[in-house]
PDB file of C-alpha atoms and ligand atoms in Angstrom:
ATOM      1  CA  MET A   6     105.195  69.099  94.026  1.00 44.00           C
ATOM      2  CA  GLY A   7     105.808  72.071  91.769  1.00 54.00           C
ATOM      3  CA  GLU A   8     103.065  70.850  89.434  1.00 65.00           C
ATOM      4  CA  ASN A   9     101.652  72.860  86.557  1.00 94.00           C
ATOM      5  CA  VAL A  10      99.147  74.931  88.426  1.00 96.00           C
ATOM      6  CA  ARG A  11      96.949  77.342  86.521  1.00 97.00           C
ATOM      7  CA  LEU A  12      95.218  79.876  88.735  1.00 97.00           C
ATOM      8  CA  PHE A  13      91.778  81.315  87.990  1.00 97.00           C
ATOM      9  CA  ALA A  14      89.946  84.165  89.697  1.00 97.00           C
ATOM     10  CA  ASP A  15      86.797  82.196  90.456  1.00 97.00           C
ATOM     11  CA  PRO A  16      84.881  79.002  89.597  1.00 98.00           C
ATOM     12  CA  GLU A  17      83.340  80.580  86.505  1.00 98.00           C
ATOM     13  CA  ALA A  18      86.729  81.523  85.049  1.00 98.00           C
ATOM     14  CA  LEU A  19      88.093  78.073  85.898  1.00 98.00           C
ATOM     15  CA  ALA A  20      85.152  76.327  84.235  1.00 98.00           C
ATOM     16  CA  ALA A  21      85.524  78.513  81.136  1.00 98.00           C
ATOM     17  CA  GLY A  22      89.221  77.626  80.992  1.00 98.00           C
ATOM     18  CA  ALA A  23      88.385  73.931  81.321  1.00 98.00           C
ATOM     19  CA  ALA A  24      85.781  74.246  78.561  1.00 98.00           C
ATOM     20  CA  ASP A  25      88.405  75.859  76.324  1.00 98.00           C
ATOM     21  CA  GLU A  26      90.757  72.959  77.070  1.00 98.00           C
ATOM     22  CA  LEU A  27      88.121  70.344  76.280  1.00 98.00           C
ATOM     23  CA  ILE A  28      87.266  71.978  72.966  1.00 98.00           C
ATOM     24  CA  ALA A  29      90.927  72.437  71.974  1.00 98.00           C
ATOM     25  CA  ILE A  30      92.054  68.926  72.979  1.00 98.00           C
ATOM     26  CA  ALA A  31      89.000  67.231  71.484  1.00 98.00           C
ATOM     27  CA  SER A  32      89.318  69.210  68.230  1.00 98.00           C
ATOM     28  CA  ASP A  33      92.982  68.210  67.926  1.00 98.00           C
ATOM     29  CA  ALA A  34      92.089  64.547  68.592  1.00 98.00           C
ATOM     30  CA  ILE A  35      89.326  64.599  65.986  1.00 98.00           C
ATOM     31  CA  ALA A  36      91.681  66.193  63.438  1.00 98.00           C
ATOM     32  CA  ALA A  37      94.391  63.636  64.192  1.00 98.00           C
ATOM     33  CA  ARG A  38      92.361  60.461  64.735  1.00 98.00           C
ATOM     34  CA  GLY A  39      88.802  61.201  63.683  1.00 98.00           C
ATOM     35  CA  ARG A  40      87.403  61.041  67.184  1.00 98.00           C
ATOM     36  CA  ALA A  41      87.954  62.182  70.786  1.00 99.00           C
ATOM     37  CA  ALA A  42      87.598  60.171  73.991  1.00 99.00           C
ATOM     38  CA  ILE A  43      86.919  62.235  77.104  1.00 99.00           C
ATOM     39  CA  ALA A  44      86.430  60.979  80.668  1.00 99.00           C
ATOM     40  CA  LEU A  45      84.300  63.192  82.879  1.00 98.00           C
ATOM     41  CA  SER A  46      84.457  63.547  86.615  1.00 98.00           C
ATOM     42  CA  GLY A  47      81.634  63.384  89.129  1.00 97.00           C
ATOM     43  CA  GLY A  48      80.886  65.620  92.072  1.00 92.00           C
ATOM     44  CA  SER A  49      79.770  69.235  91.940  1.00 93.00           C
ATOM     45  CA  THR A  50      82.741  71.099  90.458  1.00 94.00           C
ATOM     46  CA  PRO A  51      82.246  69.851  86.878  1.00 98.00           C
ATOM     47  CA  LYS A  52      78.615  71.070  86.732  1.00 98.00           C
ATOM     48  CA  LEU A  53      79.653  74.619  85.836  1.00 98.00           C
ATOM     49  CA  LEU A  54      82.000  73.290  83.128  1.00 98.00           C
ATOM     50  CA  HIS A  55      79.139  71.278  81.617  1.00 98.00           C
ATOM     51  CA  GLN A  56      76.745  74.243  81.777  1.00 98.00           C
ATOM     52  CA  ILE A  57      79.291  76.453  79.971  1.00 98.00           C
ATOM     53  CA  LEU A  58      79.802  73.789  77.286  1.00 98.00           C
ATOM     54  CA  ALA A  59      76.040  73.471  76.869  1.00 98.00           C
ATOM     55  CA  LYS A  60      75.710  77.246  76.558  1.00 98.00           C
ATOM     56  CA  ARG A  61      78.388  77.339  73.849  1.00 98.00           C
ATOM     57  CA  GLY A  62      76.221  74.913  71.878  1.00 98.00           C
ATOM     58  CA  LYS A  63      76.896  72.053  69.488  1.00 97.00           C
ATOM     59  CA  SER A  64      78.646  74.326  66.995  1.00 98.00           C
ATOM     60  CA  ALA A  65      81.577  74.783  69.392  1.00 98.00           C
ATOM     61  CA  LEU A  66      82.823  71.223  68.839  1.00 98.00           C
ATOM     62  CA  ALA A  67      82.143  68.222  66.564  1.00 98.00           C
ATOM     63  CA  TRP A  68      80.281  66.519  69.419  1.00 98.00           C
ATOM     64  CA  ASP A  69      79.158  63.730  67.049  1.00 98.00           C
ATOM     65  CA  GLN A  70      82.807  62.605  67.024  1.00 98.00           C
ATOM     66  CA  VAL A  71      83.246  62.729  70.802  1.00 98.00           C
ATOM     67  CA  ASP A  72      82.895  59.707  73.079  1.00 98.00           C
ATOM     68  CA  LEU A  73      82.079  60.485  76.699  1.00 99.00           C
ATOM     69  CA  TRP A  74      83.418  58.183  79.424  1.00 99.00           C
ATOM     70  CA  PHE A  75      83.221  58.354  83.232  1.00 99.00           C
ATOM     71  CA  GLY A  76      86.173  58.311  85.606  1.00 98.00           C
ATOM     72  CA  ASP A  77      84.016  56.760  88.285  1.00 98.00           C
ATOM     73  CA  GLU A  78      80.451  56.062  89.321  1.00 98.00           C
ATOM     74  CA  ARG A  79      78.489  55.380  92.425  1.00 98.00           C
ATOM     75  CA  THR A  80      76.676  52.022  92.763  1.00 98.00           C
ATOM     76  CA  VAL A  81      73.248  53.542  92.297  1.00 98.00           C
ATOM     77  CA  PRO A  82      70.700  53.620  89.464  1.00 98.00           C
ATOM     78  CA  PRO A  83      71.260  56.158  86.657  1.00 98.00           C
ATOM     79  CA  ASP A  84      68.373  58.337  87.887  1.00 98.00           C
ATOM     80  CA  HIS A  85      69.566  58.413  91.503  1.00 98.00           C
ATOM     81  CA  LYS A  86      70.434  61.830  92.970  1.00 97.00           C
ATOM     82  CA  ASP A  87      74.003  60.642  93.610  1.00 97.00           C
ATOM     83  CA  SER A  88      74.586  59.254  90.112  1.00 98.00           C
ATOM     84  CA  ASN A  89      77.439  60.901  88.205  1.00 98.00           C
ATOM     85  CA  TYR A  90      75.728  59.796  84.992  1.00 98.00           C
ATOM     86  CA  ARG A  91      72.541  61.621  86.035  1.00 98.00           C
ATOM     87  CA  MET A  92      74.536  64.797  86.755  1.00 98.00           C
ATOM     88  CA  VAL A  93      76.246  64.639  83.351  1.00 98.00           C
ATOM     89  CA  LYS A  94      72.959  63.801  81.613  1.00 98.00           C
ATOM     90  CA  GLU A  95      71.204  66.776  83.166  1.00 98.00           C
ATOM     91  CA  THR A  96      74.014  69.305  82.678  1.00 98.00           C
ATOM     92  CA  LEU A  97      75.618  68.214  79.385  1.00 98.00           C
ATOM     93  CA  ILE A  98      74.107  65.256  77.509  1.00 98.00           C
ATOM     94  CA  ASP A  99      70.507  66.433  77.382  1.00 98.00           C
ATOM     95  CA  PRO A 100      71.172  70.181  76.868  1.00 98.00           C
ATOM     96  CA  LEU A 101      73.523  69.406  73.931  1.00 98.00           C
ATOM     97  CA  GLY A 102      71.452  66.503  72.616  1.00 98.00           C
ATOM     98  CA  ILE A 103      74.492  64.237  72.624  1.00 98.00           C
ATOM     99  CA  ASP A 104      73.923  60.893  70.898  1.00 98.00           C
ATOM    100  CA  PRO A 105      73.397  58.284  73.660  1.00 97.00           C
ATOM    101  CA  ALA A 106      75.461  55.844  71.563  1.00 98.00           C
ATOM    102  CA  ARG A 107      78.507  58.019  72.297  1.00 98.00           C
ATOM    103  CA  VAL A 108      77.911  58.052  76.061  1.00 98.00           C
ATOM    104  CA  HIS A 109      79.568  55.153  77.901  1.00 98.00           C
ATOM    105  CA  ARG A 110      77.807  54.779  81.233  1.00 98.00           C
ATOM    106  CA  ILE A 111      79.306  52.725  84.036  1.00 98.00           C
ATOM    107  CA  VAL A 112      76.531  50.321  85.079  1.00 98.00           C
ATOM    108  CA  GLY A 113      76.794  51.196  88.748  1.00 97.00           C
ATOM    109  CA  ASP A 114      73.394  49.711  89.470  1.00 98.00           C
ATOM    110  CA  SER A 115      74.516  46.223  88.441  1.00 97.00           C
ATOM    111  CA  ALA A 116      74.091  43.617  91.196  1.00 97.00           C
ATOM    112  CA  ASP A 117      77.640  42.419  90.488  1.00 98.00           C
ATOM    113  CA  HIS A 118      79.931  45.425  90.923  1.00 98.00           C
ATOM    114  CA  ALA A 119      83.108  43.546  89.990  1.00 98.00           C
ATOM    115  CA  ALA A 120      81.490  42.329  86.776  1.00 98.00           C
ATOM    116  CA  ALA A 121      80.333  45.871  85.978  1.00 98.00           C
ATOM    117  CA  ALA A 122      83.892  47.148  86.468  1.00 98.00           C
ATOM    118  CA  ALA A 123      85.307  44.394  84.272  1.00 98.00           C
ATOM    119  CA  ALA A 124      82.714  45.106  81.596  1.00 98.00           C
ATOM    120  CA  TYR A 125      83.621  48.803  81.601  1.00 99.00           C
ATOM    121  CA  ALA A 126      87.310  47.986  81.332  1.00 99.00           C
ATOM    122  CA  ALA A 127      86.526  45.714  78.382  1.00 98.00           C
ATOM    123  CA  GLU A 128      84.462  48.462  76.768  1.00 98.00           C
ATOM    124  CA  LEU A 129      87.352  50.908  77.205  1.00 98.00           C
ATOM    125  CA  VAL A 130      89.871  48.496  75.685  1.00 98.00           C
ATOM    126  CA  GLY A 131      87.438  47.529  72.924  1.00 98.00           C
ATOM    127  CA  SER A 132      87.100  51.176  71.954  1.00 98.00           C
ATOM    128  CA  LEU A 133      90.572  52.566  72.690  1.00 98.00           C
ATOM    129  CA  GLY A 134      92.929  49.580  72.672  1.00 98.00           C
ATOM    130  CA  THR A 135      95.502  48.560  75.271  1.00 98.00           C
ATOM    131  CA  PRO A 136      96.331  50.691  77.087  1.00 98.00           C
ATOM    132  CA  PRO A 137      92.987  52.537  76.665  1.00 98.00           C
ATOM    133  CA  VAL A 138      94.302  56.035  75.817  1.00 98.00           C
ATOM    134  CA  LEU A 139      91.782  58.716  76.638  1.00 99.00           C
ATOM    135  CA  ASP A 140      92.445  62.070  75.009  1.00 99.00           C
ATOM    136  CA  LEU A 141      91.378  63.995  78.093  1.00 99.00           C
ATOM    137  CA  MET A 142      90.430  63.069  81.621  1.00 98.00           C
ATOM    138  CA  PHE A 143      88.900  65.509  84.097  1.00 98.00           C
ATOM    139  CA  LEU A 144      89.395  64.759  87.775  1.00 98.00           C
ATOM    140  CA  GLY A 145      88.491  66.465  91.040  1.00 98.00           C
ATOM    141  CA  MET A 146      89.874  66.250  94.545  1.00 98.00           C
ATOM    142  CA  GLY A 147      87.801  65.398  97.574  1.00 97.00           C
ATOM    143  CA  PRO A 148      88.375  66.884 101.058  1.00 96.00           C
ATOM    144  CA  ASP A 149      90.344  63.747 101.989  1.00 97.00           C
ATOM    145  CA  GLY A 150      92.582  63.981  98.938  1.00 98.00           C
ATOM    146  CA  HIS A 151      90.740  61.297  96.957  1.00 98.00           C
ATOM    147  CA  THR A 152      90.316  61.560  93.218  1.00 98.00           C
ATOM    148  CA  ALA A 153      87.875  59.677  91.032  1.00 98.00           C
ATOM    149  CA  SER A 154      86.844  57.027  93.577  1.00 98.00           C
ATOM    150  CA  LEU A 155      90.407  56.316  94.626  1.00 98.00           C
ATOM    151  CA  PHE A 156      89.945  56.900  98.345  1.00 98.00           C
ATOM    152  CA  PRO A 157      92.680  56.763 100.999  1.00 98.00           C
ATOM    153  CA  GLY A 158      93.357  53.256 102.277  1.00 98.00           C
ATOM    154  CA  THR A 159      91.235  51.464  99.664  1.00 98.00           C
ATOM    155  CA  PRO A 160      92.229  48.479  97.513  1.00 98.00           C
ATOM    156  CA  ALA A 161      91.823  50.401  94.228  1.00 98.00           C
ATOM    157  CA  LEU A 162      94.938  52.450  95.035  1.00 98.00           C
ATOM    158  CA  THR A 163      97.143  49.511  94.058  1.00 98.00           C
ATOM    159  CA  ALA A 164      94.918  47.982  91.389  1.00 98.00           C
ATOM    160  CA  THR A 165      96.467  47.160  88.026  1.00 98.00           C
ATOM    161  CA  ASP A 166      93.181  46.645  86.162  1.00 98.00           C
ATOM    162  CA  TRP A 167      91.871  49.632  84.210  1.00 98.00           C
ATOM    163  CA  VAL A 168      88.608  49.767  86.170  1.00 99.00           C
ATOM    164  CA  VAL A 169      87.723  48.196  89.522  1.00 99.00           C
ATOM    165  CA  ALA A 170      84.935  47.999  92.073  1.00 98.00           C
ATOM    166  CA  ASN A 171      86.322  49.684  95.169  1.00 98.00           C
ATOM    167  CA  PRO A 172      84.919  49.085  98.680  1.00 98.00           C
ATOM    168  CA  VAL A 173      84.946  52.412 100.511  1.00 98.00           C
ATOM    169  CA  ASP A 174      84.131  53.300 104.121  1.00 98.00           C
ATOM    170  CA  SER A 175      84.584  57.033 104.505  1.00 96.00           C
ATOM    171  CA  PRO A 176      82.813  60.036 106.018  1.00 95.00           C
ATOM    172  CA  VAL A 177      82.953  61.479 102.503  1.00 96.00           C
ATOM    173  CA  THR A 178      80.715  58.664 101.271  1.00 96.00           C
ATOM    174  CA  SER A 179      78.632  58.675 104.478  1.00 94.00           C
ATOM    175  CA  GLY A 180      80.014  55.284 105.432  1.00 96.00           C
ATOM    176  CA  LYS A 181      80.357  51.939 103.664  1.00 97.00           C
ATOM    177  CA  THR A 182      79.678  51.733  99.955  1.00 98.00           C
ATOM    178  CA  THR A 183      81.183  50.424  96.741  1.00 98.00           C
ATOM    179  CA  ARG A 184      82.333  52.733  93.982  1.00 98.00           C
ATOM    180  CA  ILE A 185      83.371  51.752  90.454  1.00 98.00           C
ATOM    181  CA  THR A 186      86.454  53.665  89.391  1.00 98.00           C
ATOM    182  CA  MET A 187      89.146  54.000  86.799  1.00 99.00           C
ATOM    183  CA  THR A 188      92.534  53.316  88.366  1.00 99.00           C
ATOM    184  CA  PHE A 189      95.905  55.076  88.347  1.00 98.00           C
ATOM    185  CA  PRO A 190      97.134  53.049  85.324  1.00 98.00           C
ATOM    186  CA  ALA A 191      94.057  54.172  83.364  1.00 98.00           C
ATOM    187  CA  ILE A 192      94.610  57.795  84.379  1.00 98.00           C
ATOM    188  CA  ALA A 193      98.321  57.586  83.522  1.00 98.00           C
ATOM    189  CA  ALA A 194      97.474  56.333  80.024  1.00 98.00           C
ATOM    190  CA  ALA A 195      95.468  59.463  79.173  1.00 98.00           C
ATOM    191  CA  ARG A 196      97.077  62.030  76.896  1.00 98.00           C
ATOM    192  CA  HIS A 197      95.922  64.968  79.002  1.00 98.00           C
ATOM    193  CA  VAL A 198      94.639  65.135  82.602  1.00 98.00           C
ATOM    194  CA  ARG A 199      93.066  68.236  84.126  1.00 98.00           C
ATOM    195  CA  LEU A 200      92.422  68.368  87.865  1.00 98.00           C
ATOM    196  CA  LEU A 201      89.723  70.937  88.645  1.00 98.00           C
ATOM    197  CA  ILE A 202      89.803  72.280  92.202  1.00 98.00           C
ATOM    198  CA  CYS A 203      87.585  75.096  93.454  1.00 97.00           C
ATOM    199  CA  GLY A 204      86.596  76.503  96.793  1.00 97.00           C
ATOM    200  CA  HIS A 205      87.994  77.520 100.126  1.00 95.00           C
ATOM    201  CA  ASP A 206      87.080  74.126 101.592  1.00 95.00           C
ATOM    202  CA  LYS A 207      89.769  72.534  99.407  1.00 96.00           C
ATOM    203  CA  ALA A 208      92.533  75.086 100.172  1.00 96.00           C
ATOM    204  CA  ALA A 209      94.191  73.505 103.197  1.00 96.00           C
ATOM    205  CA  ARG A 210      94.202  70.011 101.663  1.00 97.00           C
ATOM    206  CA  LEU A 211      95.482  71.350  98.357  1.00 97.00           C
ATOM    207  CA  ALA A 212      98.372  73.100 100.085  1.00 96.00           C
ATOM    208  CA  GLU A 213      99.301  69.776 101.769  1.00 96.00           C
ATOM    209  CA  VAL A 214      98.967  67.921  98.475  1.00 96.00           C
ATOM    210  CA  LEU A 215     101.079  70.334  96.459  1.00 95.00           C
ATOM    211  CA  GLU A 216     103.583  71.408  99.070  1.00 93.00           C
ATOM    212  CA  GLY A 217     103.688  68.635 101.653  1.00 93.00           C
ATOM    213  CA  PRO A 218     105.298  65.193 101.471  1.00 96.00           C
ATOM    214  CA  VAL A 219     104.185  63.011  98.586  1.00 95.00           C
ATOM    215  CA  GLY A 220     102.595  59.625  99.074  1.00 96.00           C
ATOM    216  CA  LYS A 221     100.082  60.889 101.619  1.00 98.00           C
ATOM    217  CA  PHE A 222      96.990  61.451  99.478  1.00 98.00           C
ATOM    218  CA  PRO A 223      95.647  59.500  96.492  1.00 98.00           C
ATOM    219  CA  VAL A 224      95.491  62.574  94.239  1.00 98.00           C
ATOM    220  CA  GLN A 225      99.270  62.898  94.599  1.00 98.00           C
ATOM    221  CA  ALA A 226      99.646  59.608  92.718  1.00 98.00           C
ATOM    222  CA  VAL A 227      98.004  60.962  89.559  1.00 98.00           C
ATOM    223  CA  THR A 228     100.521  60.940  86.731  1.00 97.00           C
ATOM    224  CA  SER A 229     100.162  61.921  83.116  1.00 97.00           C
ATOM    225  CA  ALA A 230     102.207  63.039  80.141  1.00 97.00           C
ATOM    226  CA  ASP A 231     100.295  66.311  80.519  1.00 98.00           C
ATOM    227  CA  LEU A 232      98.868  66.951  83.998  1.00 98.00           C
ATOM    228  CA  GLN A 233      97.608  70.409  84.887  1.00 98.00           C
ATOM    229  CA  TRP A 234      95.913  71.555  88.081  1.00 98.00           C
ATOM    230  CA  PHE A 235      93.182  74.147  87.539  1.00 98.00           C
ATOM    231  CA  VAL A 236      92.788  76.014  90.843  1.00 97.00           C
ATOM    232  CA  ASP A 237      90.587  78.976  91.694  1.00 97.00           C
ATOM    233  CA  ALA A 238      91.661  81.763  94.068  1.00 97.00           C
ATOM    234  CA  ALA A 239      89.563  80.404  96.924  1.00 96.00           C
ATOM    235  CA  ALA A 240      91.354  77.049  96.794  1.00 97.00           C
ATOM    236  CA  ASN A 241      94.770  78.641  96.412  1.00 95.00           C
ATOM    237  CA  MET A 242      95.962  79.271  99.942  1.00 78.00           C
ATOM    238  CA  ALA A 243      99.536  78.046  99.640  1.00 65.00           C
ATOM    239  CA  LYS A 244     102.409  80.470  99.583  1.00 62.00           C
ATOM    240  CA  GLY A 245     104.267  81.434  96.443  1.00 57.00           C
ATOM    241  CA  ARG A 246     101.644  80.318  93.965  1.00 57.00           C
TER     242      ARG A 246
HETATM  243  C1  LIG B 308      82.856  61.712  92.544  1.00 97.05           C
HETATM  244  C2  LIG B 308      84.082  62.307  91.924  1.00 97.05           C
HETATM  245  C3  LIG B 308      85.023  62.724  93.023  1.00 97.05           C
HETATM  246  C4  LIG B 308      85.029  64.241  92.999  1.00 97.05           C
HETATM  247  C5  LIG B 308      85.627  64.803  94.251  1.00 97.05           C
HETATM  248  C6  LIG B 308      85.446  66.331  94.279  1.00 97.05           C
HETATM  249  O1  LIG B 308      82.312  60.733  92.040  1.00 97.05           O
HETATM  250  O2  LIG B 308      82.410  62.319  93.541  1.00 97.05           O
HETATM  251  O3  LIG B 308      84.647  61.562  90.982  1.00 97.05           O
HETATM  252  O4  LIG B 308      86.322  62.257  92.907  1.00 97.05           O
HETATM  253  O5  LIG B 308      85.774  64.703  91.879  1.00 97.05           O
HETATM  254  O6  LIG B 308      84.959  64.239  95.358  1.00 97.05           O
HETATM  255  O7  LIG B 308      84.065  66.566  94.292  1.00 97.05           O
HETATM  256  P1  LIG B 308      83.499  68.070  94.229  1.00 97.05           P
HETATM  257  O8  LIG B 308      83.773  68.567  92.875  1.00 97.05           O
HETATM  258  O9  LIG B 308      82.018  67.906  94.512  1.00 97.05           O
HETATM  259  O10 LIG B 308      84.226  68.831  95.290  1.00 97.05           O
END
């Protein structure tokens, strides 16, 4: 997989590059269509990106014309320590004072996970049409090669709906749980996809993903008209990159 890999010296440089991308892509979308739709990733890697965006302040982008979406969410309340929404709220929404009406939370704490997934898919289509074309989607890669909440061996890998509730039983999730996640068709519909991968703990898996046989890890199934892998030096162990 000779994908478009952009190398960065360290997590700070990678996050600054991702912030530049968000601002450039969102500004172009606003100029072209009057608004920008961005899907954020969960986990720890995006925190630095959000903090850099917050530091650059509201003048760096017409945030009032940006809709924030979530690539996936855990089935926990929005104030739970594991909530992706809580992480984004603390690192981006609150520091920038982003209008809550422009933040589209996945209702992970709903008692009916399938209904919550269907409602989010309907919200996406209601806002963006069919297919729901996001301007930019950030993704990460877990140690098992998952992305969003598309984990190895789970039903969501073959889902055709835009958003599904995905039963997961993985050491990464500390056992059985349900995640709500956008699917590969939703990712493929996005205009731009940026995979952010930092840290030595990702290096061996990333080398397998980018240089080994395809079809082994969920992240290898990510497609987009414009897919770029943002990799820091610590995660870049493979030869010739
Ligand atoms: C989540 C994310 C998940 C994440 C990877 C990488 O909800 O956890 O959507 O796919 O991107 O697990 O996580 P880190 O950035 O913490 O390594």
